[in-house]
PDB file of C-alpha atoms in Angstrom:
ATOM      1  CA  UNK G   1       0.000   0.000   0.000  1.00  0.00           C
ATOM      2  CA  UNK G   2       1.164   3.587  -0.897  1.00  0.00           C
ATOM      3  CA  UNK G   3       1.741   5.870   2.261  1.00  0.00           C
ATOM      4  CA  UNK G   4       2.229   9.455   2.484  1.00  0.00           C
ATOM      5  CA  UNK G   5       4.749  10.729   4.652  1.00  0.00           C
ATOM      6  CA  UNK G   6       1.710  11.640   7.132  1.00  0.00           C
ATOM      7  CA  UNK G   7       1.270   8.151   7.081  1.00  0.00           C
ATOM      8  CA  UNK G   8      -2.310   8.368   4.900  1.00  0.00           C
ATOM      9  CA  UNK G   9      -2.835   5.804   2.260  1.00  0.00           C
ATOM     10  CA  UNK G  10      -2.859   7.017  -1.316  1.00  0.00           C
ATOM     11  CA  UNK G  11      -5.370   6.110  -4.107  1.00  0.00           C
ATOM     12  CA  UNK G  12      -4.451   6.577  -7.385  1.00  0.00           C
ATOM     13  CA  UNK G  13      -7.889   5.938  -9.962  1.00  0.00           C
ATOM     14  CA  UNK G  14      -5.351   4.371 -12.442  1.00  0.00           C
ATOM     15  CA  UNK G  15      -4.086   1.585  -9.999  1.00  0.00           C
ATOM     16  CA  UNK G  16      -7.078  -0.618  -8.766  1.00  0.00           C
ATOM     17  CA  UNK G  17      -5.134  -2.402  -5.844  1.00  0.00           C
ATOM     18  CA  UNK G  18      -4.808   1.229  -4.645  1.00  0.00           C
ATOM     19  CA  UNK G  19      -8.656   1.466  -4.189  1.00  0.00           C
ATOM     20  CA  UNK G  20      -9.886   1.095  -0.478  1.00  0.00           C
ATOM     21  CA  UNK G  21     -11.899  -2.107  -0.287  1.00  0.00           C
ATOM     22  CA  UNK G  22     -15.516  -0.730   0.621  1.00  0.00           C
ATOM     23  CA  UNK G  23     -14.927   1.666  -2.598  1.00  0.00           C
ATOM     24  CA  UNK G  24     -13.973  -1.947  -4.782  1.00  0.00           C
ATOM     25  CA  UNK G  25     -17.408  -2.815  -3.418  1.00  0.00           C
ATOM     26  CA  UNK G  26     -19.339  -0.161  -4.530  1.00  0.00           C
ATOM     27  CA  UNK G  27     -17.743   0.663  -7.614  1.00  0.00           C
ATOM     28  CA  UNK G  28     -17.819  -3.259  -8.397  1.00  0.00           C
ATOM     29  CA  UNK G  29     -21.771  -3.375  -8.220  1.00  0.00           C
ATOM     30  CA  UNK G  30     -22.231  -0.189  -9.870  1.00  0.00           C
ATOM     31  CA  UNK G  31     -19.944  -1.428 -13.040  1.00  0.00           C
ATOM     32  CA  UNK G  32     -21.869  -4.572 -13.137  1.00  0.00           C
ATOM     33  CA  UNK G  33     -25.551  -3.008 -13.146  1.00  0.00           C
ATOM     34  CA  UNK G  34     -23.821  -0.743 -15.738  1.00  0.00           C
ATOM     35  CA  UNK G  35     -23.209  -3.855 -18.139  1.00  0.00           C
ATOM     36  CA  UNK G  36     -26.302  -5.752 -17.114  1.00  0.00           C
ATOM     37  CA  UNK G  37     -28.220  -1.848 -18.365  1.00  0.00           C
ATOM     38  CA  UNK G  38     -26.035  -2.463 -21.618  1.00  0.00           C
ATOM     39  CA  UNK G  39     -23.729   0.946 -20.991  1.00  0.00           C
ATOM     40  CA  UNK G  40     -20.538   0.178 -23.148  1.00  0.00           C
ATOM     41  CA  UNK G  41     -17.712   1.105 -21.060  1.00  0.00           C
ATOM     42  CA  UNK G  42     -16.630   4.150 -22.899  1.00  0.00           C
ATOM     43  CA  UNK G  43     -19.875   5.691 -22.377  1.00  0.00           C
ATOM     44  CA  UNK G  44     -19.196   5.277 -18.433  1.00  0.00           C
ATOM     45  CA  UNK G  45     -20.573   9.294 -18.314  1.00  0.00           C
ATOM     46  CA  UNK G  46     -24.076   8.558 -19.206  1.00  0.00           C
ATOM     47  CA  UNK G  47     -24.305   6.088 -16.235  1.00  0.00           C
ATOM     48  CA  UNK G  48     -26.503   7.567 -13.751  1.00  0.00           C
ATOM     49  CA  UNK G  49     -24.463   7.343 -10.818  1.00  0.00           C
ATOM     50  CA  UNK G  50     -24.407  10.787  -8.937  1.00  0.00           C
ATOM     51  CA  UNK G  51     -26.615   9.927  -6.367  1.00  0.00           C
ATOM     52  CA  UNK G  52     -23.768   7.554  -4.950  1.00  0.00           C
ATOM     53  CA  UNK G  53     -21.199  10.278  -5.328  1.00  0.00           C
ATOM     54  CA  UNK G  54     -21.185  11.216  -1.362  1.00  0.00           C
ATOM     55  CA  UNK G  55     -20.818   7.457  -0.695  1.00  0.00           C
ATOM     56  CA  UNK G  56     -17.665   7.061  -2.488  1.00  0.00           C
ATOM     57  CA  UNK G  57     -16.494  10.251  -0.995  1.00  0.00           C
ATOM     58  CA  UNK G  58     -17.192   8.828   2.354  1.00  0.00           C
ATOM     59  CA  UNK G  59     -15.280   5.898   1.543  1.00  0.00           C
ATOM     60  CA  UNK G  60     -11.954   7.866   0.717  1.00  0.00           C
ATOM     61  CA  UNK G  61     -12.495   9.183   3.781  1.00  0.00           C
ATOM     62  CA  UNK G  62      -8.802   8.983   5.592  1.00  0.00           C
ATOM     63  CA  UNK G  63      -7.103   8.063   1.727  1.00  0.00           C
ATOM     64  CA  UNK G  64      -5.573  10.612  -0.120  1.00  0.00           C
ATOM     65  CA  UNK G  65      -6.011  10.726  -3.981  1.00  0.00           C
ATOM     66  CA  UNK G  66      -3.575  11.426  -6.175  1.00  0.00           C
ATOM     67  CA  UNK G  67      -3.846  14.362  -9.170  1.00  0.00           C
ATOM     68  CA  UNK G  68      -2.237  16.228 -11.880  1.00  0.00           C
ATOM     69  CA  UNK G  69      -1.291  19.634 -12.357  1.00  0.00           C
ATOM     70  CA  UNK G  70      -0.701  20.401 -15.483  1.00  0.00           C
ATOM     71  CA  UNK G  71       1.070  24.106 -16.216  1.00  0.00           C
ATOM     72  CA  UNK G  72       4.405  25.682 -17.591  1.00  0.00           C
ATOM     73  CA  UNK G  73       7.191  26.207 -15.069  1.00  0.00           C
ATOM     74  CA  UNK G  74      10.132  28.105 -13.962  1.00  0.00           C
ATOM     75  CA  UNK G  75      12.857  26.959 -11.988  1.00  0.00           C
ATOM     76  CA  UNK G  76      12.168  29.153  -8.968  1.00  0.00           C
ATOM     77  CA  UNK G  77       8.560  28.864  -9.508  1.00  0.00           C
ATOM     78  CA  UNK G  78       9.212  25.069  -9.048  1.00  0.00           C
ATOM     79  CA  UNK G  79      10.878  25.651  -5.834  1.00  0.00           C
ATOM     80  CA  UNK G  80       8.240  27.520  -4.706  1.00  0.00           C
ATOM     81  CA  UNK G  81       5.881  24.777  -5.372  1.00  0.00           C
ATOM     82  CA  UNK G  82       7.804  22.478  -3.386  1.00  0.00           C
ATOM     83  CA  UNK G  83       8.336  24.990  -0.288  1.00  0.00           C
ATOM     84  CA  UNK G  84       4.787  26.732  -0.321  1.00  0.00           C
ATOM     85  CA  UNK G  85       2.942  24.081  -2.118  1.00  0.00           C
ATOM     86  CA  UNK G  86       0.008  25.000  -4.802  1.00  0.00           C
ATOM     87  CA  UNK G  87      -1.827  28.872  -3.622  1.00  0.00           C
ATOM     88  CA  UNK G  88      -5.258  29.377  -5.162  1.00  0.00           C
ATOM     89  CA  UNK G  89      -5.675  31.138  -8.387  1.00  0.00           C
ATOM     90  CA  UNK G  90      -6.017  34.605  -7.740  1.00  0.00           C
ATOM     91  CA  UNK G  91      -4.790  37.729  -8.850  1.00  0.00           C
ATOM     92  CA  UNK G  92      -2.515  38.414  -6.000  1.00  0.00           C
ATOM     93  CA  UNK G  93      -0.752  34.908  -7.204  1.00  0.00           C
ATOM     94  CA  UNK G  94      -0.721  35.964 -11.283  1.00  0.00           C
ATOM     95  CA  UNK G  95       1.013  39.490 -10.664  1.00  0.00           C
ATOM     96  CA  UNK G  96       3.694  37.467  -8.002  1.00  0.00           C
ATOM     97  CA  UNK G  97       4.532  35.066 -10.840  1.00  0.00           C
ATOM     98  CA  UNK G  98       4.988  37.987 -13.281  1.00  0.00           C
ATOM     99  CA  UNK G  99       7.022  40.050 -10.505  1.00  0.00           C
ATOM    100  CA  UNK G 100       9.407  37.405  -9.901  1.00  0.00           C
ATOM    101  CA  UNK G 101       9.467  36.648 -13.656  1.00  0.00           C
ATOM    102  CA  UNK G 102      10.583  40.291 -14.388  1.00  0.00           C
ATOM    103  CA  UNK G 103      12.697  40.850 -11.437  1.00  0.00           C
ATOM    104  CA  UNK G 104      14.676  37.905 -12.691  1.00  0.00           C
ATOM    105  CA  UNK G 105      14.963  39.051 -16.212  1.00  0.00           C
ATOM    106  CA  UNK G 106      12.613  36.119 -17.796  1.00  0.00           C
ATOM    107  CA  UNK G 107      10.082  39.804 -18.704  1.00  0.00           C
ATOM    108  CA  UNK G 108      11.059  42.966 -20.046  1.00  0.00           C
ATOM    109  CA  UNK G 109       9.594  45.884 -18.630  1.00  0.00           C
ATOM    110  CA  UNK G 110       6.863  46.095 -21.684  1.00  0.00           C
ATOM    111  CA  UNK G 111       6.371  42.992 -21.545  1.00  0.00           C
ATOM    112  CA  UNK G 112       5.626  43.012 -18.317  1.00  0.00           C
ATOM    113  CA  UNK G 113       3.511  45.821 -18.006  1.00  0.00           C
ATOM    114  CA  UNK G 114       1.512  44.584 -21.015  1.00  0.00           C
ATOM    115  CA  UNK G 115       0.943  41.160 -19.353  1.00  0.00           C
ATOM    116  CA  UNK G 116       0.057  42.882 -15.850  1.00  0.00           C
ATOM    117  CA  UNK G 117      -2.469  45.023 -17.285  1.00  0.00           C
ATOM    118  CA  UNK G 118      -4.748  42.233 -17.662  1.00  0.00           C
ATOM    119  CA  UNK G 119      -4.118  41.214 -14.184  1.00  0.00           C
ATOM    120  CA  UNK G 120      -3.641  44.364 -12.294  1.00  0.00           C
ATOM    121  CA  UNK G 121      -4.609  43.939  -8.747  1.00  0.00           C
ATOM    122  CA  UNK G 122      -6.883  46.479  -7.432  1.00  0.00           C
ATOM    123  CA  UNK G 123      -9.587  46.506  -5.271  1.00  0.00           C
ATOM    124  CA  UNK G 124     -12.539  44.118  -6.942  1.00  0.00           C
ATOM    125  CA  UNK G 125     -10.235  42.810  -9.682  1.00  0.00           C
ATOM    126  CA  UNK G 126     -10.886  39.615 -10.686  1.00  0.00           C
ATOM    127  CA  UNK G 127      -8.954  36.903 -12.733  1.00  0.00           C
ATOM    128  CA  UNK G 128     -10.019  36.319 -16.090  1.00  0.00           C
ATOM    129  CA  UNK G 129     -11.970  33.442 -16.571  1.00  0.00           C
ATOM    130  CA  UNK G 130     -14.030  30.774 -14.653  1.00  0.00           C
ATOM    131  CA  UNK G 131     -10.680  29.355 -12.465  1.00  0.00           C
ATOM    132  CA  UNK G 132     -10.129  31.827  -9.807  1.00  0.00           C
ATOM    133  CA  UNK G 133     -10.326  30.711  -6.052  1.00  0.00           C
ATOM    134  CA  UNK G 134      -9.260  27.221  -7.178  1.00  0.00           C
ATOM    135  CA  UNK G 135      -6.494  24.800  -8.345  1.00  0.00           C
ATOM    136  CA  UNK G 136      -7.410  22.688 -11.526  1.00  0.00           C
ATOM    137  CA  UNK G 137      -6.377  19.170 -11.683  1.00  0.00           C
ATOM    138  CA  UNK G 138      -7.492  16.032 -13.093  1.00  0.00           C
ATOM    139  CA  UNK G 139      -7.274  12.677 -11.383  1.00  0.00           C
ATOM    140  CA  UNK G 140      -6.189  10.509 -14.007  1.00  0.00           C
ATOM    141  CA  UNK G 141      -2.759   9.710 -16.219  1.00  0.00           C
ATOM    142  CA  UNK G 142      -5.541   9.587 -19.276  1.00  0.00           C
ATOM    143  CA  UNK G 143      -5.037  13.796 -20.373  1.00  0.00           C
ATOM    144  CA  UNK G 144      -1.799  12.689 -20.571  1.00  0.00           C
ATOM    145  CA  UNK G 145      -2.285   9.562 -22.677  1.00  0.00           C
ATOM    146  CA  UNK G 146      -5.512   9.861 -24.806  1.00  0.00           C
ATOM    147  CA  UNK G 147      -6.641  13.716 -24.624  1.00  0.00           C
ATOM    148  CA  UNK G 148      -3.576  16.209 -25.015  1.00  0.00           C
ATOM    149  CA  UNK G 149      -4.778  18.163 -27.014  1.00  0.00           C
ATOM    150  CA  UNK G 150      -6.640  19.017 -23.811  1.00  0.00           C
ATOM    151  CA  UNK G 151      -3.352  20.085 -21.540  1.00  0.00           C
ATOM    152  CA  UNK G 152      -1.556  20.872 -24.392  1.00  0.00           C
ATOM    153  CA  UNK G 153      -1.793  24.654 -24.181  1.00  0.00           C
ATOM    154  CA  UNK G 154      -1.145  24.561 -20.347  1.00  0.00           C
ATOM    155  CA  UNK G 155       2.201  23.149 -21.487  1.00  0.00           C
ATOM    156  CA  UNK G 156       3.282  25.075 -24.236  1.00  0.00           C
ATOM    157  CA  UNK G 157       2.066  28.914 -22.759  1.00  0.00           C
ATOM    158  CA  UNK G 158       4.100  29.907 -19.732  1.00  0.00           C
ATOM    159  CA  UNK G 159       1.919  31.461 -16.642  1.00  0.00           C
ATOM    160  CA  UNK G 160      -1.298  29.384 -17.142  1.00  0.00           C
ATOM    161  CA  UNK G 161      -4.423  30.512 -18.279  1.00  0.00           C
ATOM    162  CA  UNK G 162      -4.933  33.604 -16.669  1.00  0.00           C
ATOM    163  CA  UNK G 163      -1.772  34.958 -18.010  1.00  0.00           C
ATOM    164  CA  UNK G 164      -1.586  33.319 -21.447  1.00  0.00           C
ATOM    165  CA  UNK G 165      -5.556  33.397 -22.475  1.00  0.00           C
ATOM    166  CA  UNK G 166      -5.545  36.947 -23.658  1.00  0.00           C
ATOM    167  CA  UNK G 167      -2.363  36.528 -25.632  1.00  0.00           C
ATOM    168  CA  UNK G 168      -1.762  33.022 -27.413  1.00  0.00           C
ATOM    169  CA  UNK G 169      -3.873  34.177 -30.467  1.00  0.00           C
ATOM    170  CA  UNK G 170      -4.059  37.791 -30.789  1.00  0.00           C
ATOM    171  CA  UNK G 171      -0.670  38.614 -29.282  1.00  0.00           C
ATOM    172  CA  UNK G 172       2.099  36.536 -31.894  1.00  0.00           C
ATOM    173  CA  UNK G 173       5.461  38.436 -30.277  1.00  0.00           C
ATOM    174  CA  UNK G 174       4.010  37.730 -26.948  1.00  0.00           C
ATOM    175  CA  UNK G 175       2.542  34.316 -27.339  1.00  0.00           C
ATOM    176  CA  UNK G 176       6.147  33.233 -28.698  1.00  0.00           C
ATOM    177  CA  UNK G 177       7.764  34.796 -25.751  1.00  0.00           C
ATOM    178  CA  UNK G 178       5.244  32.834 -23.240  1.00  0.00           C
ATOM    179  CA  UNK G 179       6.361  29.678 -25.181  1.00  0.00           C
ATOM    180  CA  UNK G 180      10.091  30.262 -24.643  1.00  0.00           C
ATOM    181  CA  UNK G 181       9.649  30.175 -20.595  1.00  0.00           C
ATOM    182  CA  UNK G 182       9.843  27.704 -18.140  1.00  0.00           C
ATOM    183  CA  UNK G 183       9.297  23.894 -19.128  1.00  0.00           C
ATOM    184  CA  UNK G 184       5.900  21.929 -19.791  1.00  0.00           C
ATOM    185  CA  UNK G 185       5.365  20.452 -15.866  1.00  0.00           C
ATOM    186  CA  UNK G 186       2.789  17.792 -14.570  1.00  0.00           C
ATOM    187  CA  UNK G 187       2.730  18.796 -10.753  1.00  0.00           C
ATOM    188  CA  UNK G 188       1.653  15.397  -8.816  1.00  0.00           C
ATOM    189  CA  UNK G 189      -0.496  16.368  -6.111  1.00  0.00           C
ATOM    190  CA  UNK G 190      -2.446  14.381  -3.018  1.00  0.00           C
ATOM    191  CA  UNK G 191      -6.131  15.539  -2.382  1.00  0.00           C
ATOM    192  CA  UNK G 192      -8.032  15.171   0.771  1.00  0.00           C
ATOM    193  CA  UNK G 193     -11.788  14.321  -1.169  1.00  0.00           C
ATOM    194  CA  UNK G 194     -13.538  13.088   1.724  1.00  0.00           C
ATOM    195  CA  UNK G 195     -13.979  17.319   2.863  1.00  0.00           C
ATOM    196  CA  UNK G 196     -17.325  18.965   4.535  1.00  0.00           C
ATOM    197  CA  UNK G 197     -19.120  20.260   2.242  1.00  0.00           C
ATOM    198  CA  UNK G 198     -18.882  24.059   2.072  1.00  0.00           C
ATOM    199  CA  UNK G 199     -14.902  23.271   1.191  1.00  0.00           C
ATOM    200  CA  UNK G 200     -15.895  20.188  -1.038  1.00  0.00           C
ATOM    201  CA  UNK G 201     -13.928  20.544  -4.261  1.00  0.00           C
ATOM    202  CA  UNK G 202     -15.676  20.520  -7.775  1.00  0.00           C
ATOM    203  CA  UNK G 203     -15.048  16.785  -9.396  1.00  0.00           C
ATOM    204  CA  UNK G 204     -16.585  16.490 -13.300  1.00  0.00           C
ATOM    205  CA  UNK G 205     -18.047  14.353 -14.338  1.00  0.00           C
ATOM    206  CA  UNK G 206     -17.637  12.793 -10.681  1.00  0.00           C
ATOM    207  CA  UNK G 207     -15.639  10.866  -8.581  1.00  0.00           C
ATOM    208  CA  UNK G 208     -17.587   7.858  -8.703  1.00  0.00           C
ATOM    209  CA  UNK G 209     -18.080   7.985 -12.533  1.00  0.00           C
ATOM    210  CA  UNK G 210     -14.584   8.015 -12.587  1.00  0.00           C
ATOM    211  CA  UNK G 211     -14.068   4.808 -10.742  1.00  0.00           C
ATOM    212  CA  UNK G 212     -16.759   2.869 -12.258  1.00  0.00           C
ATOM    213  CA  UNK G 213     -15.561   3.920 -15.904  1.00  0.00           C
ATOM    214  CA  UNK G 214     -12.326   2.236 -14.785  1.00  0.00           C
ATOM    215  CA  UNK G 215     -14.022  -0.779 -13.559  1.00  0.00           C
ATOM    216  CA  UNK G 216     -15.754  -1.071 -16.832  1.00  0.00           C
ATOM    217  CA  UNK G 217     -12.599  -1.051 -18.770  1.00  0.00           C
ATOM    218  CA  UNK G 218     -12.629   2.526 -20.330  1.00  0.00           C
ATOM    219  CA  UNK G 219      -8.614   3.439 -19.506  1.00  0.00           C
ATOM    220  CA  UNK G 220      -9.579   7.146 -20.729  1.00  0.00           C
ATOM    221  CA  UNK G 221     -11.847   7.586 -17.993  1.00  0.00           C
ATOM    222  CA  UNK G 222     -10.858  10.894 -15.722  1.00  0.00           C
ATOM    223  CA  UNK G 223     -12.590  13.530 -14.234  1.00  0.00           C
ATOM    224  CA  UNK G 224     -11.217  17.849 -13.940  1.00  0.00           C
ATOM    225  CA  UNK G 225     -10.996  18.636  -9.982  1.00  0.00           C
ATOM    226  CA  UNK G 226     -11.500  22.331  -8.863  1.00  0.00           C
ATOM    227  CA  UNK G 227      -9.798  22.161  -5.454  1.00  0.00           C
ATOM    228  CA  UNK G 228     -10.801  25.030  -3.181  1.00  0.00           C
ATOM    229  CA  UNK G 229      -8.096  24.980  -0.690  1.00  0.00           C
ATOM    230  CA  UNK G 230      -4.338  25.624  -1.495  1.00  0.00           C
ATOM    231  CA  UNK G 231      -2.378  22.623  -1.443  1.00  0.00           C
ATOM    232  CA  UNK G 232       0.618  22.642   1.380  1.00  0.00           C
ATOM    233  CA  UNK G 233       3.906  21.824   0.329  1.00  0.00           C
ATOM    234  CA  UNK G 234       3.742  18.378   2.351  1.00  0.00           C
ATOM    235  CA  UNK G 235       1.256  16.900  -0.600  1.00  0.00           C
ATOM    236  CA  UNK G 236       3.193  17.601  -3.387  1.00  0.00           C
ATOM    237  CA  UNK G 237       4.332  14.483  -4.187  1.00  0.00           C
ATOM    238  CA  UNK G 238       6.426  15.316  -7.387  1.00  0.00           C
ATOM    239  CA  UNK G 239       6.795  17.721 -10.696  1.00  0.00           C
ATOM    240  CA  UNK G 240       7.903  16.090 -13.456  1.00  0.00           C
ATOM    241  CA  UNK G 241       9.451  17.310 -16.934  1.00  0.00           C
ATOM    242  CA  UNK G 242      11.110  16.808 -19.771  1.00  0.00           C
ATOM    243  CA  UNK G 243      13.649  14.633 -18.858  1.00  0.00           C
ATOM    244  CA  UNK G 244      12.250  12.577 -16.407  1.00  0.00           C
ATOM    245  CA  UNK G 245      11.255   9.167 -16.716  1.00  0.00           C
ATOM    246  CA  UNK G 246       7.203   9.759 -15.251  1.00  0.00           C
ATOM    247  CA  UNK G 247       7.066  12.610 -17.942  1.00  0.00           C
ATOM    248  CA  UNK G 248       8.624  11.011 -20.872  1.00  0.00           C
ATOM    249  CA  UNK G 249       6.778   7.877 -20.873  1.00  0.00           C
ATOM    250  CA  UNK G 250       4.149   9.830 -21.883  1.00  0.00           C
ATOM    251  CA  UNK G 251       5.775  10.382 -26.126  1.00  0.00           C
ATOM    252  CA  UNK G 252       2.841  12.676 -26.784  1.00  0.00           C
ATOM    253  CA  UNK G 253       3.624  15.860 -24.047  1.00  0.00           C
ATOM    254  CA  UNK G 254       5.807  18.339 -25.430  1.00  0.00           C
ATOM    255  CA  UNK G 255       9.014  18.476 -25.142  1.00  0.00           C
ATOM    256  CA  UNK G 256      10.143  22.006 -25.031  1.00  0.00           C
TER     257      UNK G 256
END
């Protein structure tokens, strides 16, 4: 069994003997009710299974699952991953990233005022986009295998996309110089699921869709995760690049 260094176990969706026993139950007889109903596995979505979504929750309760985070990094902003752990998209965390990026000479100064005009942080600003107040993952090694075309701009555009949204199509001097930072990253990150409810992250299409689509044999099966807590530096489990074997095993990421 996989342990954190807290001592929780980990659950990983691609790696059944991971999966707490109750949750093999459950997921077990949903799957086989699935094929008895005549659902073909890759259509695990249309399964109506949401009403046992706070049961399988409950079941992780005291597990951690591992996710992906997939972005375009620096080498300090990696080490500040690993110290402080994954903040919260917010605008307060876009106009750090492009501070530190121009105090280290990664920005010029029009650049960087060009870039933080978007993102200025004043009172009532908001982040463009549907993403602030959260940290987007996914659960399974599938956007990485079969879908990405899905991450693919997260790896290729430096900053993520609150920074890179405005400017990888209308912007062509700027959208090559967002390309040219950092290196495509998967950040591998453990998630406490099993949370009360007003802090209960996003999961779609769900958790226990997720697992069942599995069960059924559909290896693309994953689910997006809209955490709503920053992740501390003690669940980062890894970030992986170029270079390294958990990254390159993957022949489809890019490279540079």
């Amino acid at each position: 069994m996989l342990m954190d260094p807290g001592g929780l176990p980990i659950v990983d969706v691609d790696v059944p003997v991971t999966w707490p026993a109750p949750l093999v139950g459950l997921v077990s007889e949903l799957a086989e009710a699935a094929r008895r109903l005549g659902h073909a596995p890759e259509n695990y979505q249309d399964v109506d299974l949401l009403s046992y979504e706070d049961t399988a929750l409950a079941l992780l309760e005291g597990h951690l699952v591992r996710a992906r985070h997939h972005t375009r990094l620096l080498d300090h902003e990696k080490d500040a991953i690993r110290s402080q752990g994954l903040r919260l998209l917010d605008a307060r965390l876009v106009n750090d990233r492009l501070e530190q990026a121009h105090k280290l000479g990664y920005l010029t100064e029009a650049e960087h005022r060009t870039l933080r005009t978007v993102n200025e942080t004043v009172p009532g600003q908001r982040v463009p986009g549907r993403r602030e107040g959260q940290v987007c993952l996914t659960l399974s090694a599938a956007a990485q295998l079969h879908h990405v075309h899905g991450i693919h701009r997260l790896l290729t555009y430096w900053g993520g996309e609150a920074i890179y949204w405005q400017h990888c199509e209308g912007s062509p001097a700027l959208a090559t110089k967002l390309r040219s930072l950092g290196v495509p990253s998967v950040v591998f990150a453990l998630l406490d699921l099993a949370t009360p409810d007003q802090e209960r992250p996003s999961v779609f299409p769900s958790l226990v869709h997720v697992f069942v689509g599995k069960a059924l044999g559909h290896d693309p099966a994953d689910a997006d995760v809209f955490y709503k807590s920053s992740i501390p530096p003690q669940r980062i489990e890894s970030i992986v690049s170029p270079g390294d074997v958990a990254y390159d095993r993957f022949p489809d990421l890019p490279r540079s």
